[in-house]
Coordinates of N, CA, C and O in Angstrom, one line a residue:
M1 N 166.6 218.8 334.9 CA 166.1 219.5 333.7 C 165.5 218.4 332.7 O 166.0 217.4 332.4
K2 N 164.3 218.7 332.3 CA 163.6 217.8 331.4 C 163.9 218.1 330.0 O 163.7 219.3 329.5
R3 N 164.3 217.1 329.2 CA 164.6 217.4 327.8 C 163.3 217.2 326.9 O 162.6 216.3 327.1
T4 N 163.2 218.1 326.0 CA 162.0 218.0 325.1 C 162.3 217.0 323.9 O 163.5 216.7 323.7
H5 N 161.3 216.6 323.2 CA 161.5 215.7 322.1 C 162.5 216.3 321.1 O 163.3 215.6 320.5
I6 N 162.3 217.6 320.8 CA 163.1 218.2 319.8 C 164.5 218.3 320.2 O 165.4 218.0 319.4
T7 N 164.8 218.5 321.5 CA 166.2 218.6 322.0 C 166.8 217.2 321.8 O 168.0 217.1 321.4
I8 N 166.1 216.1 322.1 CA 166.6 214.8 322.0 C 166.9 214.5 320.5 O 168.0 213.9 320.2
V9 N 166.0 214.8 319.6 CA 166.2 214.5 318.2 C 167.4 215.3 317.7 O 168.2 214.9 316.9
N10 N 167.5 216.6 318.1 CA 168.6 217.4 317.7 C 170.0 216.8 318.2 O 171.0 216.9 317.4
Q11 N 170.0 216.2 319.3 CA 171.2 215.4 319.7 C 171.5 214.4 318.7 O 172.7 214.2 318.3
G12 N 170.5 213.7 318.3 CA 170.7 212.6 317.2 C 171.2 213.2 315.9 O 172.1 212.6 315.3
V13 N 170.6 214.3 315.5 CA 171.0 215.0 314.3 C 172.4 215.4 314.4 O 173.2 215.2 313.4
D14 N 172.8 216.0 315.5 CA 174.2 216.4 315.7 C 175.1 215.2 315.6 O 176.2 215.3 315.0
F15 N 174.7 214.1 316.2 CA 175.6 212.9 316.1 C 175.7 212.4 314.7 O 176.8 212.1 314.2
I16 N 174.6 212.5 313.9 CA 174.7 212.0 312.5 C 175.6 213.0 311.7 O 176.5 212.5 311.0
V17 N 175.5 214.3 311.9 CA 176.3 215.2 311.2 C 177.8 215.0 311.5 O 178.7 215.0 310.7
D18 N 178.1 214.8 312.8 CA 179.5 214.7 313.3 C 180.1 213.4 312.8 O 181.3 213.3 312.7
H19 N 179.3 212.4 312.5 CA 179.8 211.1 312.0 C 179.3 210.7 310.6 O 179.3 209.5 310.3
L20 N 179.0 211.7 309.8 CA 178.4 211.4 308.5 C 179.3 210.6 307.6 O 178.9 209.8 306.8
F21 N 180.6 210.7 307.7 CA 181.6 210.0 306.9 C 182.0 208.6 307.5 O 182.9 208.0 307.0
E22 N 181.3 208.3 308.5 CA 181.6 207.0 309.2 C 180.4 206.1 309.0 O 179.3 206.5 308.7
K23 N 180.6 204.8 309.3 CA 179.5 203.8 309.2 C 178.8 204.0 310.6 O 179.3 203.6 311.6
I24 N 177.6 204.5 310.5 CA 176.8 204.7 311.7 C 175.5 203.9 311.6 O 175.0 203.7 310.5
T25 N 175.0 203.4 312.7 CA 173.7 202.7 312.7 C 172.7 203.4 313.6 O 173.1 204.3 314.4
V26 N 171.5 203.0 313.5 CA 170.4 203.6 314.3 C 170.7 203.2 315.8 O 170.5 204.1 316.6
D27 N 171.2 202.1 316.0 CA 171.6 201.7 317.4 C 172.6 202.7 318.0 O 172.5 203.1 319.2
M28 N 173.6 203.0 317.2 CA 174.6 204.0 317.7 C 174.0 205.3 318.0 O 174.3 205.9 319.0
I29 N 173.1 205.8 317.1 CA 172.5 207.1 317.3 C 171.6 207.1 318.6 O 171.6 208.0 319.4
A30 N 170.8 206.0 318.7 CA 169.9 205.9 319.8 C 170.6 205.8 321.1 O 170.3 206.4 322.1
D31 N 171.7 205.0 321.1 CA 172.6 204.9 322.3 C 173.1 206.2 322.7 O 173.2 206.5 323.9
H32 N 173.6 207.0 321.7 CA 174.1 208.3 322.0 C 173.1 209.2 322.7 O 173.4 210.0 323.6
C33 N 171.8 209.0 322.4 CA 170.8 209.8 323.0 C 170.1 209.1 324.2 O 169.1 209.6 324.7
C34 N 170.6 207.9 324.5 CA 170.2 207.2 325.7 C 168.7 206.7 325.6 O 167.9 206.8 326.5
F35 N 168.4 206.2 324.4 CA 167.1 205.7 324.2 C 167.2 204.3 323.4 O 168.2 204.1 322.8
S36 N 166.1 203.5 323.5 CA 166.1 202.3 322.7 C 166.0 202.7 321.3 O 165.5 203.7 320.9
R37 N 166.4 201.8 320.4 CA 166.4 202.0 319.0 C 164.9 202.2 318.5 O 164.7 203.1 317.7
H38 N 164.0 201.4 319.0 CA 162.6 201.5 318.5 C 162.0 202.8 319.0 O 161.3 203.5 318.2
Y39 N 162.2 203.2 320.2 CA 161.6 204.4 320.7 C 162.2 205.6 320.0 O 161.5 206.5 319.5
F40 N 163.5 205.6 319.8 CA 164.2 206.8 319.2 C 163.8 206.9 317.7 O 163.6 208.0 317.2
N41 N 163.6 205.8 317.1 CA 163.1 205.8 315.7 C 161.8 206.5 315.6 O 161.6 207.3 314.7
R42 N 160.9 206.1 316.4 CA 159.5 206.7 316.4 C 159.6 208.2 316.8 O 159.0 209.1 316.1
L43 N 160.4 208.5 317.7 CA 160.6 209.9 318.2 C 161.2 210.8 317.0 O 160.7 211.9 316.7
F44 N 162.2 210.3 316.4 CA 162.9 211.0 315.3 C 161.9 211.2 314.2 O 161.8 212.4 313.7
K45 N 161.1 210.2 313.8 CA 160.2 210.4 312.7 C 159.1 211.4 313.1 O 158.6 212.2 312.2
S46 N 158.6 211.4 314.3 CA 157.6 212.3 314.7 C 158.0 213.7 314.7 O 157.2 214.6 314.4
V47 N 159.3 214.0 314.9 CA 159.8 215.3 314.9 C 160.2 215.8 313.6 O 160.0 216.9 313.2
T48 N 160.8 214.9 312.8 CA 161.4 215.4 311.5 C 160.6 215.0 310.3 O 160.9 215.4 309.2
N49 N 159.6 214.1 310.4 CA 158.8 213.6 309.3 C 159.7 212.7 308.4 O 159.4 212.6 307.2
E50 N 160.9 212.3 308.8 CA 161.8 211.4 308.1 C 162.3 210.3 309.0 O 162.5 210.6 310.2
S51 N 162.5 209.2 308.5 CA 163.1 208.1 309.3 C 164.6 208.5 309.4 O 165.1 209.3 308.7
I52 N 165.2 207.9 310.4 CA 166.7 208.2 310.6 C 167.4 207.8 309.4 O 168.3 208.5 308.9
Y53 N 167.1 206.6 308.8 CA 167.8 206.1 307.6 C 167.6 207.1 306.4 O 168.6 207.5 305.8
S54 N 166.4 207.6 306.2 CA 166.1 208.6 305.1 C 166.8 209.9 305.3 O 167.4 210.4 304.4
F55 N 166.8 210.3 306.6 CA 167.5 211.6 306.9 C 169.0 211.5 306.6 O 169.6 212.3 306.0
T56 N 169.6 210.4 307.1 CA 171.1 210.2 306.9 C 171.4 210.0 305.4 O 172.4 210.6 304.9
K57 N 170.6 209.3 304.7 CA 170.8 209.1 303.3 C 170.7 210.4 302.5 O 171.6 210.7 301.7
R58 N 169.7 211.2 302.8 CA 169.5 212.5 302.2 C 170.7 213.4 302.5 O 171.2 214.1 301.6
L59 N 171.1 213.4 303.7 CA 172.3 214.3 304.1 C 173.5 213.9 303.3 O 174.3 214.7 302.9
R60 N 173.7 212.6 303.2 CA 174.9 212.1 302.5 C 174.8 212.4 301.0 O 175.8 212.8 300.4
I61 N 173.6 212.2 300.4 CA 173.5 212.6 299.0 C 173.7 214.0 298.7 O 174.4 214.4 297.8
E62 N 173.2 214.9 299.6 CA 173.4 216.3 299.4 C 174.8 216.7 299.6 O 175.3 217.6 299.0
T63 N 175.5 216.1 300.5 CA 176.9 216.3 300.8 C 177.7 215.9 299.5 O 178.7 216.5 299.1
A64 N 177.3 214.8 298.9 CA 178.0 214.3 297.7 C 177.8 215.3 296.6 O 178.7 215.5 295.8
A65 N 176.6 215.9 296.4 CA 176.4 216.9 295.4 C 177.4 218.0 295.6 O 177.9 218.5 294.6
F66 N 177.5 218.5 296.8 CA 178.5 219.6 297.1 C 179.9 219.1 296.7 O 180.6 219.9 296.0
K67 N 180.3 217.9 297.0 CA 181.6 217.5 296.7 C 181.9 217.3 295.2 O 183.0 217.6 294.7
L68 N 180.8 216.9 294.5 CA 181.0 216.7 293.1 C 181.3 218.0 292.4 O 182.1 218.0 291.4
I69 N 180.7 219.1 292.8 CA 181.0 220.4 292.2 C 182.2 221.0 292.8 O 183.0 221.6 292.0
K70 N 182.3 221.0 294.1 CA 183.4 221.7 294.7 C 184.8 221.1 294.5 O 185.8 221.7 294.4
F71 N 184.8 219.8 294.3 CA 186.1 219.0 294.2 C 186.1 218.2 292.9 O 185.9 217.0 292.9
P72 N 186.2 218.9 291.7 CA 186.1 218.2 290.4 C 187.2 217.1 290.2 O 187.0 216.3 289.4
H73 N 188.3 217.2 290.9 CA 189.4 216.3 290.8 C 189.0 214.9 291.4 O 189.7 213.9 291.1
L74 N 188.0 214.9 292.3 CA 187.6 213.6 292.9 C 186.7 212.8 291.9 O 185.8 213.4 291.3
S75 N 186.9 211.6 291.7 CA 186.1 210.8 290.9 C 184.7 210.6 291.6 O 184.6 210.7 292.8
I76 N 183.7 210.3 290.8 CA 182.4 210.1 291.3 C 182.4 208.8 292.3 O 181.8 208.8 293.3
T77 N 183.2 207.8 291.9 CA 183.3 206.6 292.7 C 183.9 207.0 294.1 O 183.5 206.5 295.1
D78 N 185.0 207.8 294.0 CA 185.6 208.2 295.3 C 184.6 209.0 296.2 O 184.6 208.7 297.4
V79 N 183.8 209.8 295.6 CA 182.8 210.6 296.4 C 181.8 209.6 297.0 O 181.5 209.7 298.2
A80 N 181.4 208.6 296.2 CA 180.4 207.7 296.7 C 181.0 206.8 297.8 O 180.3 206.7 298.8
V81 N 182.2 206.3 297.6 CA 182.8 205.5 298.7 C 183.0 206.3 299.9 O 182.8 205.8 301.0
E82 N 183.5 207.5 299.8 CA 183.7 208.3 301.0 C 182.5 208.5 301.8 O 182.6 208.6 303.1
L83 N 181.3 208.5 301.2 CA 180.1 208.7 301.9 C 179.4 207.4 302.2 O 178.2 207.4 302.6
G84 N 180.0 206.3 302.0 CA 179.5 205.0 302.4 C 178.6 204.3 301.4 O 177.8 203.4 301.7
F85 N 178.6 204.7 300.1 CA 177.8 204.1 299.1 C 178.7 203.2 298.1 O 179.8 203.5 297.9
S86 N 178.0 202.2 297.5 CA 178.7 201.6 296.4 C 178.4 202.5 295.2 O 177.5 203.2 295.2
S87 N 179.3 202.4 294.1 CA 179.1 203.3 293.0 C 177.8 203.1 292.3 O 177.1 204.1 291.9
S88 N 177.3 201.9 292.1 CA 176.0 201.7 291.4 C 174.8 202.1 292.3 O 173.9 202.7 291.8
N89 N 174.9 201.8 293.6 CA 173.8 202.3 294.5 C 173.8 203.8 294.6 O 172.7 204.4 294.6
F90 N 174.9 204.4 294.6 CA 175.0 205.8 294.6 C 174.4 206.5 293.4 O 173.6 207.4 293.6
A91 N 174.7 206.0 292.2 CA 174.1 206.5 291.0 C 172.6 206.5 291.0 O 171.9 207.5 290.7
V92 N 172.0 205.4 291.5 CA 170.6 205.3 291.5 C 170.0 206.2 292.6 O 169.0 207.0 292.3
L93 N 170.6 206.3 293.8 CA 170.1 207.2 294.8 C 170.2 208.6 294.4 O 169.3 209.4 294.7
F94 N 171.3 209.0 293.8 CA 171.6 210.3 293.4 C 170.5 210.8 292.4 O 169.9 211.8 292.5
K95 N 170.3 209.9 291.4 CA 169.3 210.2 290.3 C 167.9 210.3 290.9 O 167.1 211.2 290.5
D96 N 167.6 209.5 291.9 CA 166.2 209.6 292.5 C 166.1 210.9 293.3 O 165.0 211.5 293.3
H97 N 167.2 211.4 293.9 CA 167.1 212.6 294.7 C 167.1 213.9 293.8 O 166.3 214.8 294.0
F98 N 168.1 213.9 292.9 CA 168.3 215.1 292.1 C 167.7 215.1 290.7 O 167.6 216.1 290.0
G99 N 167.2 213.9 290.2 CA 166.6 213.8 288.9 C 167.6 213.7 287.8 O 167.2 213.7 286.6
V100 N 168.9 213.7 288.1 CA 169.9 213.5 287.1 C 171.0 212.6 287.6 O 171.1 212.5 288.9
S101 N 171.8 212.0 286.8 CA 172.9 211.2 287.2 C 174.0 212.1 287.8 O 174.1 213.3 287.5
P102 N 174.9 211.5 288.6 CA 176.0 212.3 289.2 C 176.9 212.9 288.1 O 177.3 214.1 288.3
S103 N 177.2 212.2 287.0 CA 178.0 212.8 286.0 C 177.3 213.9 285.3 O 177.9 215.0 285.0
Q104 N 176.0 213.8 285.0 CA 175.3 214.9 284.4 C 175.2 216.1 285.4 O 175.4 217.3 284.9
F105 N 175.0 215.9 286.6 CA 175.0 216.9 287.7 C 176.3 217.7 287.7 O 176.4 218.9 287.7
R106 N 177.4 216.9 287.6 CA 178.7 217.6 287.7 C 179.0 218.3 286.4 O 179.6 219.5 286.5
S107 N 178.7 217.8 285.3 CA 179.1 218.4 284.0 C 178.1 219.6 283.7 O 178.6 220.5 283.0
N108 N 176.9 219.5 284.1 CA 176.0 220.6 283.8 C 175.0 220.8 284.9 O 173.9 220.4 284.9
P109 N 175.5 221.5 286.0 CA 174.6 221.6 287.2 C 173.4 222.5 287.0 O 172.6 222.7 287.9
K110 N 173.2 223.0 285.8 CA 172.1 223.9 285.5 C 170.9 223.1 284.9 O 169.9 223.7 284.5
L111 N 171.0 221.8 284.9 CA 169.9 220.9 284.4 C 168.7 221.2 285.2 O 168.8 221.4 286.4
P112 N 167.5 221.0 284.7 CA 166.3 221.2 285.5 C 166.2 220.1 286.6 O 166.4 219.0 286.3
L113 N 166.0 220.6 287.8 CA 165.9 219.7 288.9 C 164.6 220.0 289.7 O 163.9 221.0 289.4
R114 N 164.3 219.1 290.6 CA 163.1 219.4 291.5 C 163.4 220.6 292.2 O 164.5 221.0 292.5
P115 N 162.3 221.4 292.6 CA 162.5 222.7 293.3 C 163.4 222.6 294.5 O 164.2 223.4 294.7
E116 N 163.2 221.6 295.4 CA 164.0 221.5 296.6 C 165.4 221.2 296.3 O 166.3 221.7 297.0
S117 N 165.7 220.5 295.2 CA 167.1 220.2 294.8 C 167.7 221.5 294.2 O 168.9 221.7 294.3
Q118 N 166.9 222.3 293.5 CA 167.4 223.5 292.8 C 168.0 224.5 293.9 O 169.0 225.1 293.7
V119 N 167.3 224.6 295.0 CA 167.7 225.5 296.1 C 169.1 225.1 296.6 O 170.0 225.9 296.7
I120 N 169.3 223.8 296.8 CA 170.6 223.2 297.3 C 171.6 223.5 296.2 O 172.7 224.0 296.6
L121 N 171.3 223.3 295.0 CA 172.3 223.5 293.9 C 172.7 225.0 293.8 O 173.9 225.3 293.7
E122 N 171.8 225.9 294.0 CA 172.1 227.3 293.9 C 173.0 227.7 295.0 O 174.0 228.5 294.9
R123 N 172.8 227.2 296.2 CA 173.7 227.5 297.3 C 175.1 226.9 297.1 O 176.1 227.6 297.4
I124 N 175.2 225.7 296.5 CA 176.5 225.1 296.2 C 177.2 226.0 295.2 O 178.4 226.3 295.3
Q125 N 176.5 226.4 294.2 CA 177.1 227.2 293.1 C 177.6 228.6 293.7 O 178.6 229.0 293.3
D126 N 176.8 229.2 294.6 CA 177.2 230.4 295.2 C 178.5 230.2 295.9 O 179.4 231.0 295.8
L127 N 178.6 229.1 296.7 CA 179.8 228.9 297.4 C 181.0 228.6 296.5 O 182.1 229.0 296.7
Q128 N 180.7 227.8 295.5 CA 181.8 227.4 294.5 C 182.3 228.7 293.8 O 183.5 228.8 293.6
N129 N 181.5 229.6 293.5 CA 181.9 230.8 292.8 C 182.5 231.8 293.7 O 182.8 233.0 293.3
H130 N 182.6 231.5 295.0 CA 183.2 232.4 296.0 C 182.4 233.7 296.0 O 183.0 234.8 296.1
K131 N 181.1 233.6 296.0 CA 180.3 234.7 296.0 C 179.4 234.7 297.3 O 178.1 234.6 297.2
P132 N 180.0 234.7 298.5 CA 179.1 234.7 299.6 C 178.3 236.0 299.8 O 177.3 236.0 300.5
E133 N 178.6 237.0 299.0 CA 177.9 238.3 299.0 C 176.4 238.0 298.7 O 175.5 238.6 299.3
K134 N 176.1 237.2 297.7 CA 174.7 236.9 297.3 C 174.0 236.3 298.5 O 172.8 236.7 298.7
L135 N 174.6 235.4 299.2 CA 174.0 234.8 300.4 C 173.8 235.8 301.5 O 172.8 235.9 302.1
L136 N 174.8 236.6 301.7 CA 174.8 237.6 302.7 C 173.7 238.7 302.5 O 173.1 239.2 303.4
K137 N 173.4 239.0 301.2 CA 172.4 240.0 300.8 C 171.0 239.5 301.2 O 170.1 240.3 301.5
Q138 N 170.9 238.2 301.3 CA 169.6 237.6 301.7 C 169.4 237.6 303.2 O 168.3 237.4 303.7
M139 N 170.4 237.9 303.9 CA 170.3 237.9 305.4 C 170.0 239.3 305.8 O 170.2 240.3 305.1
D140 N 169.6 239.4 307.1 CA 169.3 240.7 307.7 C 170.7 241.4 307.9 O 171.6 240.9 308.5
R141 N 170.8 242.6 307.5 CA 172.0 243.4 307.6 C 172.2 244.0 309.0 O 173.2 244.7 309.2
N142 N 171.3 243.8 309.9 CA 171.3 244.3 311.2 C 172.1 243.4 312.2 O 171.8 243.3 313.3
I143 N 173.1 242.7 311.7 CA 173.9 241.8 312.5 C 174.9 242.6 313.2 O 175.6 243.5 312.6
S144 N 175.1 242.4 314.5 CA 176.1 243.1 315.3 C 176.8 242.1 316.2 O 176.2 241.0 316.6
F145 N 178.0 242.3 316.6 CA 178.7 241.5 317.5 C 178.9 242.2 318.8 O 179.4 243.3 318.9
E146 N 178.5 241.6 319.9 CA 178.7 242.2 321.2 C 179.1 241.1 322.2 O 178.8 239.9 322.1
S147 N 179.8 241.5 323.3 CA 180.1 240.6 324.4 C 179.0 240.7 325.4 O 178.6 241.8 325.8
I148 N 178.5 239.5 325.7 CA 177.4 239.5 326.6 C 177.7 238.5 327.7 O 178.5 237.6 327.5
P149 N 177.1 238.6 328.9 CA 177.3 237.7 330.0 C 176.8 236.3 329.5 O 176.0 236.2 328.6
D150 N 177.3 235.2 330.2 CA 176.8 233.9 329.9 C 175.3 233.8 330.0 O 174.7 234.4 330.9
I151 N 174.7 233.1 329.0 CA 173.3 233.0 329.0 C 173.0 231.5 328.7 O 173.8 230.8 328.2
R152 N 171.8 231.2 328.9 CA 171.3 229.9 328.6 C 170.6 230.0 327.2 O 169.8 230.8 327.0
L153 N 171.1 229.2 326.3 CA 170.6 229.3 324.9 C 169.7 228.1 324.5 O 170.1 227.0 324.8
A154 N 168.6 228.4 323.9 CA 167.7 227.4 323.4 C 167.6 227.6 321.9 O 167.7 228.7 321.4
Y155 N 167.6 226.5 321.2 CA 167.4 226.6 319.7 C 166.5 225.5 319.3 O 166.2 224.5 319.9
E156 N 165.9 225.7 318.1 CA 165.0 224.8 317.5 C 165.4 224.6 316.0 O 165.6 225.5 315.3
R157 N 165.6 223.3 315.6 CA 166.0 223.0 314.2 C 164.7 223.1 313.4 O 163.7 222.5 313.8
F158 N 164.7 223.7 312.2 CA 163.6 223.8 311.4 C 163.9 223.2 310.0 O 165.0 223.4 309.5
Q159 N 163.0 222.4 309.5 CA 163.1 221.8 308.2 C 162.0 222.3 307.3 O 160.8 222.1 307.7
G160 N 162.3 222.9 306.3 CA 161.2 223.4 305.4 C 161.5 224.8 304.9 O 162.6 225.3 305.1
S161 N 160.6 225.4 304.3 CA 160.7 226.8 303.7 C 160.6 227.8 304.8 O 159.6 227.8 305.6
Y162 N 161.6 228.7 304.9 CA 161.6 229.8 305.9 C 160.5 230.8 305.5 O 160.1 231.6 306.4
Q163 N 160.0 230.8 304.3 CA 159.0 231.7 303.9 C 157.7 231.4 304.6 O 156.8 232.3 304.8
D164 N 157.5 230.2 305.1 CA 156.3 229.8 305.8 C 156.3 230.2 307.3 O 155.3 230.0 307.9
L165 N 157.4 230.6 307.8 CA 157.5 231.0 309.2 C 156.8 232.3 309.4 O 156.9 233.2 308.6
P166 N 156.2 232.5 310.6 CA 155.6 233.8 310.9 C 156.6 234.9 311.1 O 157.7 234.6 311.5

């Protein structure tokens, strides 16, 4: 069976997600996918339009935003360290990504943010308020559960606005 580029990159993404709270390197991710570091770096960037480092950093910052709101008893430093950042580095990266400091974000998550950050914040707030109904209303209500025979499943990871999909 020949693996496509997207399948290979998705293996890398899955590895990153599974090890997000650990110290991971590009070499570890590339080894997991059975490619050289340099080739996998180029492949990852061509599929995701992000470097492995940028993707991992963004995922960690967005996870930190969720933790800041969902777990108010955790200090900002604890959240930063848990995700592999120093507290000063975390503050700078967080502000670059969300447009506000971590403490401002936690105390007033309704501050104006970049559009892509606002979407993330709204999802976090919906989950925090235990209102999955709002998210479910946005989904197709024609969902059903059935037992089906074993099938071969293919999937494609998409990054971007679902409104642009045909």
